[in-house]
CSV table of C-alpha atoms and ligand atoms in Angstrom, one decimal:
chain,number,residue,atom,x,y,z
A,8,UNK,CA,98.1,147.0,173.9
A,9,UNK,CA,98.8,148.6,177.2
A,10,UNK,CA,96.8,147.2,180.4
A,11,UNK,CA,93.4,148.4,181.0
A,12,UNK,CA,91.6,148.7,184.1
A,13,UNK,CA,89.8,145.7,186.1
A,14,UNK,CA,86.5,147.9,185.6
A,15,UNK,CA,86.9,148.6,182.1
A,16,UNK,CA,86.4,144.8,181.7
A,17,UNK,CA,84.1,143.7,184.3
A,18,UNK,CA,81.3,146.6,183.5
A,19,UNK,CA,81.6,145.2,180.0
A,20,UNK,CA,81.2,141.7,181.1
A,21,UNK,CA,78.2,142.5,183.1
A,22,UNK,CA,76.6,144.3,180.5
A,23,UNK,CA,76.9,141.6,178.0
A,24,UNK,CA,76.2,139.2,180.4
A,25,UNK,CA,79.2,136.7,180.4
A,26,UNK,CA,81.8,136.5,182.9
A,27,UNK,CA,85.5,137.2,182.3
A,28,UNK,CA,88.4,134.9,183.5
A,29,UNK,CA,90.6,135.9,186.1
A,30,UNK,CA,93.8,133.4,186.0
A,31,UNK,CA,96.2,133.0,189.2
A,32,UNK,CA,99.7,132.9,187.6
A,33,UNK,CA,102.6,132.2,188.9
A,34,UNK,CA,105.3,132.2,186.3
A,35,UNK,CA,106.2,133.4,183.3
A,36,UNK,CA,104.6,130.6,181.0
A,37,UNK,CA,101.1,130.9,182.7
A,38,UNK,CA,101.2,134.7,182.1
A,39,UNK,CA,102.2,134.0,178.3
A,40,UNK,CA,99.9,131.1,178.5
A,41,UNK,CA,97.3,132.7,180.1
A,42,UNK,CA,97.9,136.0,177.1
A,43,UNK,CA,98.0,133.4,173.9
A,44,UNK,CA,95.0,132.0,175.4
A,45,UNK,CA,92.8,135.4,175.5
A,46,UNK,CA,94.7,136.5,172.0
A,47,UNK,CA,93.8,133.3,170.4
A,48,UNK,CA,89.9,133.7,171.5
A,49,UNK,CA,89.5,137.3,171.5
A,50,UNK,CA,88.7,136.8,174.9
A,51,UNK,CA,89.3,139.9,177.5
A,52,UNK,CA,91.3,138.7,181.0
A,53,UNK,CA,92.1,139.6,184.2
A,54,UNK,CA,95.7,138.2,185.2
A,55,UNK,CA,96.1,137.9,189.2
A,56,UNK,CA,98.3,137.1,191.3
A,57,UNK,CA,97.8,136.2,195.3
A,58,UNK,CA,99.2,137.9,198.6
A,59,UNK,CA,101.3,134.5,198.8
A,60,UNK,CA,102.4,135.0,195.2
A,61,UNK,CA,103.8,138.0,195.7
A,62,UNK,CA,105.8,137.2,198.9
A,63,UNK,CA,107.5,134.5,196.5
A,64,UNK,CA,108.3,137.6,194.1
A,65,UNK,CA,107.8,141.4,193.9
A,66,UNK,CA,104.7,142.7,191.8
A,67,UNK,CA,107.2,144.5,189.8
A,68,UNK,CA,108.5,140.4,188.5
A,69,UNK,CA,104.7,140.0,187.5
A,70,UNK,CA,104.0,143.2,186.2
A,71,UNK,CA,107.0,143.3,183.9
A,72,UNK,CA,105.9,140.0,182.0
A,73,UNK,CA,102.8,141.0,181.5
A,74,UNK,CA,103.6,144.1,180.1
A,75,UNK,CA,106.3,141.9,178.0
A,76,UNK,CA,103.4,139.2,176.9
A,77,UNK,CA,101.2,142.0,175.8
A,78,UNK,CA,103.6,144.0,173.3
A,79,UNK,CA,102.7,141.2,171.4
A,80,UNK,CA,99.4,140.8,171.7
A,81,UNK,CA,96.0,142.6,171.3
A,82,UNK,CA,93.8,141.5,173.6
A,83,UNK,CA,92.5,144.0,176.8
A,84,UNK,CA,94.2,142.2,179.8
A,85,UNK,CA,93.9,144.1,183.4
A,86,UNK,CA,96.8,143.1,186.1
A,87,UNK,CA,95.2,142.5,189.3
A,88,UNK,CA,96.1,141.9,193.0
A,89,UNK,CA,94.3,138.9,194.6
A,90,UNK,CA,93.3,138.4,198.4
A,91,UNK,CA,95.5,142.0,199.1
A,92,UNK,CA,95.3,141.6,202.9
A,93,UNK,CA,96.6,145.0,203.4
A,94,UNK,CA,96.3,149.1,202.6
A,95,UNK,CA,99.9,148.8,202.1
A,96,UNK,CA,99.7,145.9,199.7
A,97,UNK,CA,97.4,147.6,197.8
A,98,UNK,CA,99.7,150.5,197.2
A,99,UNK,CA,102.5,148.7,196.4
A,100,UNK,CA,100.6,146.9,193.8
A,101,UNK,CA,99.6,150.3,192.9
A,102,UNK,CA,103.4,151.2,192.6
A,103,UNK,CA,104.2,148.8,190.1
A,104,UNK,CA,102.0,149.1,188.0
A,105,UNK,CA,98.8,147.0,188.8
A,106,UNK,CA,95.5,148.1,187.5
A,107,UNK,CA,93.0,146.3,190.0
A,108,UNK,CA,93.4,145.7,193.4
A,109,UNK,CA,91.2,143.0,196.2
A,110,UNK,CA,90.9,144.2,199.7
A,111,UNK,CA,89.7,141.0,201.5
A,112,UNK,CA,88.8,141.7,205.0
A,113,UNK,CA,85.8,139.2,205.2
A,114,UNK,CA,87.4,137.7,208.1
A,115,UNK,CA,86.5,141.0,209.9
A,116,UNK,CA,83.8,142.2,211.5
A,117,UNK,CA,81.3,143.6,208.7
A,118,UNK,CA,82.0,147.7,210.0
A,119,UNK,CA,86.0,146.6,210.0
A,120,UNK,CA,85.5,145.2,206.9
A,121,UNK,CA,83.7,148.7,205.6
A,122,UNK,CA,86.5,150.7,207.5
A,123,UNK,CA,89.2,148.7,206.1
A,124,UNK,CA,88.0,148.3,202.3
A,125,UNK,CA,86.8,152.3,202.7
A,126,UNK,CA,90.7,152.8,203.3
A,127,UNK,CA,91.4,151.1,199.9
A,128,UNK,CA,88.8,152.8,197.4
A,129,UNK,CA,90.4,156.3,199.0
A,130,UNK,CA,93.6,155.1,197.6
A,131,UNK,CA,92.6,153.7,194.7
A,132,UNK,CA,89.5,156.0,193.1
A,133,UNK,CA,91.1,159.1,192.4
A,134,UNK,CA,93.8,157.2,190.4
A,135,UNK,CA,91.6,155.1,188.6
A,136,UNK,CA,92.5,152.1,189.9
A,137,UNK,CA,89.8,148.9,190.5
A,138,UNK,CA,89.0,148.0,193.7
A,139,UNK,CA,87.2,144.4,194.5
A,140,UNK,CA,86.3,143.4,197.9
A,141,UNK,CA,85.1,140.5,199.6
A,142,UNK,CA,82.1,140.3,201.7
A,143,UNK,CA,80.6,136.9,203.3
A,144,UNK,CA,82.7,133.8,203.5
A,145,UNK,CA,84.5,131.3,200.8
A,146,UNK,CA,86.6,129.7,203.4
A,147,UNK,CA,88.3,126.7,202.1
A,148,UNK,CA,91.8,128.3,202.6
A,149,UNK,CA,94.4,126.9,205.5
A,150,UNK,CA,93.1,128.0,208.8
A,151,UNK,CA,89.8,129.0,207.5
A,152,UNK,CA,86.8,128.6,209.5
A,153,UNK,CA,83.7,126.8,207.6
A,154,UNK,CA,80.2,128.8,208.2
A,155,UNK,CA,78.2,126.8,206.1
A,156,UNK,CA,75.1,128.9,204.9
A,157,UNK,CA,75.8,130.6,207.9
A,158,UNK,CA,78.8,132.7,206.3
A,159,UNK,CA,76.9,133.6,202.8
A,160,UNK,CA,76.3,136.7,201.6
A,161,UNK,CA,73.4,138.7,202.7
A,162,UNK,CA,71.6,140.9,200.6
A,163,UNK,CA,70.9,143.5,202.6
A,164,UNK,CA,74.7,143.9,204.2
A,165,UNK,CA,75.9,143.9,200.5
A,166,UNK,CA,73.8,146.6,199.7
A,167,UNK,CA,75.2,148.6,202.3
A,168,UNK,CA,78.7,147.7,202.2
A,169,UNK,CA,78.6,148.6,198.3
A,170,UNK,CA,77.3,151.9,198.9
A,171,UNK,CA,79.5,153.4,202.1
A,172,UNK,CA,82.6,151.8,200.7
A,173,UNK,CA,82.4,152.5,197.1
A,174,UNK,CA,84.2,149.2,196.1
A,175,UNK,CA,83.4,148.9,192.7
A,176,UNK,CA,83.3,145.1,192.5
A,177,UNK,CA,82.0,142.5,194.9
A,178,UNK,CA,83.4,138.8,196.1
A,179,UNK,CA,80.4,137.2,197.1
A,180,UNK,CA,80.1,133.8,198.7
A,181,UNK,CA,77.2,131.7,197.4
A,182,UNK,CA,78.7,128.1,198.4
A,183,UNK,CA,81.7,128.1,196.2
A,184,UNK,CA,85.3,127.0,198.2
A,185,UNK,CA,88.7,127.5,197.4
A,186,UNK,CA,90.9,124.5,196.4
A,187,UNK,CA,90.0,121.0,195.5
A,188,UNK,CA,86.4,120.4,196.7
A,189,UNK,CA,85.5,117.5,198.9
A,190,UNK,CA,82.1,116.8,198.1
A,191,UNK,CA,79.5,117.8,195.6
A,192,UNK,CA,79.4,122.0,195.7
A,193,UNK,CA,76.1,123.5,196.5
A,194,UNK,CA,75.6,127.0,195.1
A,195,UNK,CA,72.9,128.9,196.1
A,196,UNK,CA,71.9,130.1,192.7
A,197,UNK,CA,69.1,132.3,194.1
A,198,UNK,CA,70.9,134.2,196.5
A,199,UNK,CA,73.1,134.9,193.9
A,200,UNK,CA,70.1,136.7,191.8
A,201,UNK,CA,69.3,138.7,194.4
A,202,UNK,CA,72.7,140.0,195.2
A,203,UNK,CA,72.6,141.0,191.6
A,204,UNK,CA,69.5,142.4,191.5
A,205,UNK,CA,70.4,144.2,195.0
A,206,UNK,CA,73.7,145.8,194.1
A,207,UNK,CA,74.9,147.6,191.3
A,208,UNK,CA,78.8,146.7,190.6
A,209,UNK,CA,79.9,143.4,188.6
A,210,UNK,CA,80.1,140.5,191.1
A,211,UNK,CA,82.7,138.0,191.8
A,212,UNK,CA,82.7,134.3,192.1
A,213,UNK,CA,85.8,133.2,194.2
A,214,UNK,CA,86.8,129.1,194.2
A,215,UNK,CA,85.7,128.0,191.1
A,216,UNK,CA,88.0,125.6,190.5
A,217,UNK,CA,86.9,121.8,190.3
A,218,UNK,CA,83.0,123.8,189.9
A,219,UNK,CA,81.2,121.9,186.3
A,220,UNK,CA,80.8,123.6,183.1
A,221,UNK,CA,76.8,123.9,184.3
A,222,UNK,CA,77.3,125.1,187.2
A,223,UNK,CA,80.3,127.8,186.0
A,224,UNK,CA,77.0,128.7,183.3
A,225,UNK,CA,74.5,129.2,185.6
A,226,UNK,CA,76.7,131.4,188.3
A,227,UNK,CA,77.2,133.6,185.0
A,228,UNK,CA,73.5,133.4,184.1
A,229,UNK,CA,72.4,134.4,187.6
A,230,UNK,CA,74.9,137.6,187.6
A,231,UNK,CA,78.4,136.5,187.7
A,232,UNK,CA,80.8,138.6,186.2
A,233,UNK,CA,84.5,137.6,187.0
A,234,UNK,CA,85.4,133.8,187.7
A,235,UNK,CA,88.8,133.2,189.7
A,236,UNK,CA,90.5,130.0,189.0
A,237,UNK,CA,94.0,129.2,190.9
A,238,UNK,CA,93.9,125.8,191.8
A,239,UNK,CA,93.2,123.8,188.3
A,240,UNK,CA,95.7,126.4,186.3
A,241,UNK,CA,98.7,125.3,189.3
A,242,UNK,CA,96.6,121.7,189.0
A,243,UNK,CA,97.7,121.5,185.1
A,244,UNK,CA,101.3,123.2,185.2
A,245,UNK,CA,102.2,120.8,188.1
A,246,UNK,CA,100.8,117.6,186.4
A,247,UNK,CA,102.3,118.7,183.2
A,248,UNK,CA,105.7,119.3,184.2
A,249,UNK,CA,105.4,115.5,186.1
A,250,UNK,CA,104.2,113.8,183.3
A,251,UNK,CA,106.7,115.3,181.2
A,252,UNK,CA,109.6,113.4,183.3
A,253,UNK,CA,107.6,110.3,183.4
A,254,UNK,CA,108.0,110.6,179.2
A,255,UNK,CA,111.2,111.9,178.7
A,256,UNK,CA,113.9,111.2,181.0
A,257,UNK,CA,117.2,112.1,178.9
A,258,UNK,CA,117.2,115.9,179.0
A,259,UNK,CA,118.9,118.7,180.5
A,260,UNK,CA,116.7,121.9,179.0
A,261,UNK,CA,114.6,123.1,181.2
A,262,UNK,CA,112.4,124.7,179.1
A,263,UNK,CA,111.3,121.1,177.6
A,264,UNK,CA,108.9,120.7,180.6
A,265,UNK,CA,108.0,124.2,181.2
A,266,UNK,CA,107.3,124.8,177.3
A,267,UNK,CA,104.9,121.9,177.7
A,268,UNK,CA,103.4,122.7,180.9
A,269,UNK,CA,102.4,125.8,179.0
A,270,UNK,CA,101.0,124.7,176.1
A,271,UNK,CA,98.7,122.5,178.8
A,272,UNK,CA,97.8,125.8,180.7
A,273,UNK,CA,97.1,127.7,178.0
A,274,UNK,CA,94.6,124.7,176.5
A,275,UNK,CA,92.8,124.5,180.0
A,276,UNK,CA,92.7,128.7,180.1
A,277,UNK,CA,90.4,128.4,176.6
A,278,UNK,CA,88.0,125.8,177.9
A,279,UNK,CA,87.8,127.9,181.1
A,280,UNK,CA,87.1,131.3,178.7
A,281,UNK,CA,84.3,129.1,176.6
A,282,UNK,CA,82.3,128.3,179.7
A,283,UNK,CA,82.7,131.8,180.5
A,284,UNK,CA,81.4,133.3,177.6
A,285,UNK,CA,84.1,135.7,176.7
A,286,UNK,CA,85.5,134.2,174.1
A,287,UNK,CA,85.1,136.9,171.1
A,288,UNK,CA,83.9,139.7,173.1
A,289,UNK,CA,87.3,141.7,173.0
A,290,UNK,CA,86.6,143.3,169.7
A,291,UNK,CA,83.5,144.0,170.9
A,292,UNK,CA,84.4,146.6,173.5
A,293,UNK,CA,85.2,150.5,172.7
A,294,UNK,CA,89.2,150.4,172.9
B,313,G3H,O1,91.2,134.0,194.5
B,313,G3H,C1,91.4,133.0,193.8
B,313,G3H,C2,90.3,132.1,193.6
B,313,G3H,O2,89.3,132.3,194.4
B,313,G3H,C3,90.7,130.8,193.1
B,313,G3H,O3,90.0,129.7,193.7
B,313,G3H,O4,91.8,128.0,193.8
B,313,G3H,O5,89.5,127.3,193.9
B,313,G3H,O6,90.4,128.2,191.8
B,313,G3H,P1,90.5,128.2,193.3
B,314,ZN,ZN1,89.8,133.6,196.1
């Protein structure tokens, strides 16, 4: 099945209300894990990959094995730029064949963030290509400041933003982090209805890796409708491939610890798709 768009998915997901999961990969097992995963479920997926991904390898690497994982599968999968820090990333995303791309200028000023994700959706829009951006702040990357409260999403700004940029999807921070998290996470569940009762395009929960299977369920009841994980899919390749040596220790075949690190991803990719509530919904969608 060839790609569809980000949108495609997400206004499906929000209809329905479930979220979809959008996987970080970084090699060619997590895309084909990440693919057998949604196959296997009949689960539709957004595969990502980050600004620092793609500085290890050009999009057209990613792009390629995700068009190679789906000629053999039939499951609606969108290829999608993560944390794009740039107009010219986003085009070259664009270029090779990406279907959805992020704009994340939340470190900006809220009217730089409006000019610069405005400069995106001009790109994007009239080619049909997805466009999320980022408003508020997750923080929890190197070199990120921590707001607290403080940095969460307002309402009223989102609102606005929505409507003068014409994103149409929305990375809101609610208390979620990125990474490993340090203490117990404290969403704020609330503010999270009213962002979706306030703006019309699906929202985005950023950081939920290490987040529990009720929390991950009541971001989606309270109007999430695409759930990033990066940190727990690298988490269980990395801790895969080591345990692997720790069993076997007489090989020269790489693909002995990459075939299991695999199979591990893919296994954590369907737990991630249950608490999501996609699993089943692909043949549920007007392809
Ligand atoms: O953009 C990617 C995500 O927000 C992933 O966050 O590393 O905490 O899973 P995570
Ligand atoms: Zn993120």
């Amino acid at each position: 099945m060839p790609l569809v768009t980000g949108d495609f998915i997400l206004q499906h997901a929000r209809k329905n209300n479930y979220a979809v999961c959008a996987f970080n990969v970084e090699n060619m097992e997590m895309v084909q894990a990440v693919v057998s995963a949604a196959e296997e479920t009949g689960s539709p997926v957004i595969i990502q990959t980050s600004a620092n991904t793609v500085k290890y390898a050009h999009m057209d690497y990613y792009y390629a094995m995700v068009q190679a994982a789906l000629k053999h599968a039939d499951v609606p999968v969108a290829l999608h730029l993560d944390h794009g820090d740039s107009r010219d990333l986003a085009i070259q995303a664009i270029r090779s064949g990406y279907t959805s791309v992020m704009i994340d200028a939340s470190k900006q000023s809220f009217e730089d963030n409006m000019k610069e994700t405005k400069n995106v959706v001009d790109v994007c829009k009239p080619i049909g290509v997805s466009i999320e951006a980022e408003l508020g702040n997750v923080g929890g990357k190197v070199g990120d400041q921590e707001y607290g409260a403080a940095g969460y999403t307002k309402p009223n700004e989102a609102k606005e933003f929505v409507e003068k940029t014409g994103t149409t999807s929305l990375a809101v921070a609610i208390g979620t982090v990125h990474g490993v998290y340090a203490g117990e996470p404290n969403l704020d569940l609330e503010l999270l209805a009213e962002l979706r009762n306030t703006v019309d395009v699906p929202l985005v929960l950023h950081g939920a890796s290490g987040l529990s299977e009720h929390d991950i369920k009541q971001c989606v009841e309270h109007g999430i409708s695409k759930i990033n994980y990066a940190t727990e899919l690298r988490i269980a390749f990395t801790e895969a491939v080591k345990e692997y040596f720790t069993i076997e220790k007489d090989f020269v075949d790489p693909k002995k610890f990459t075939g299991h690190a695999r199979s591990i991803v893919k296994q954590v990719a369907i737990e991630k798709m249950e608490m999501c509530g996609s699993i089943n919904r692909a043949s549920t969608m007007n392809i």
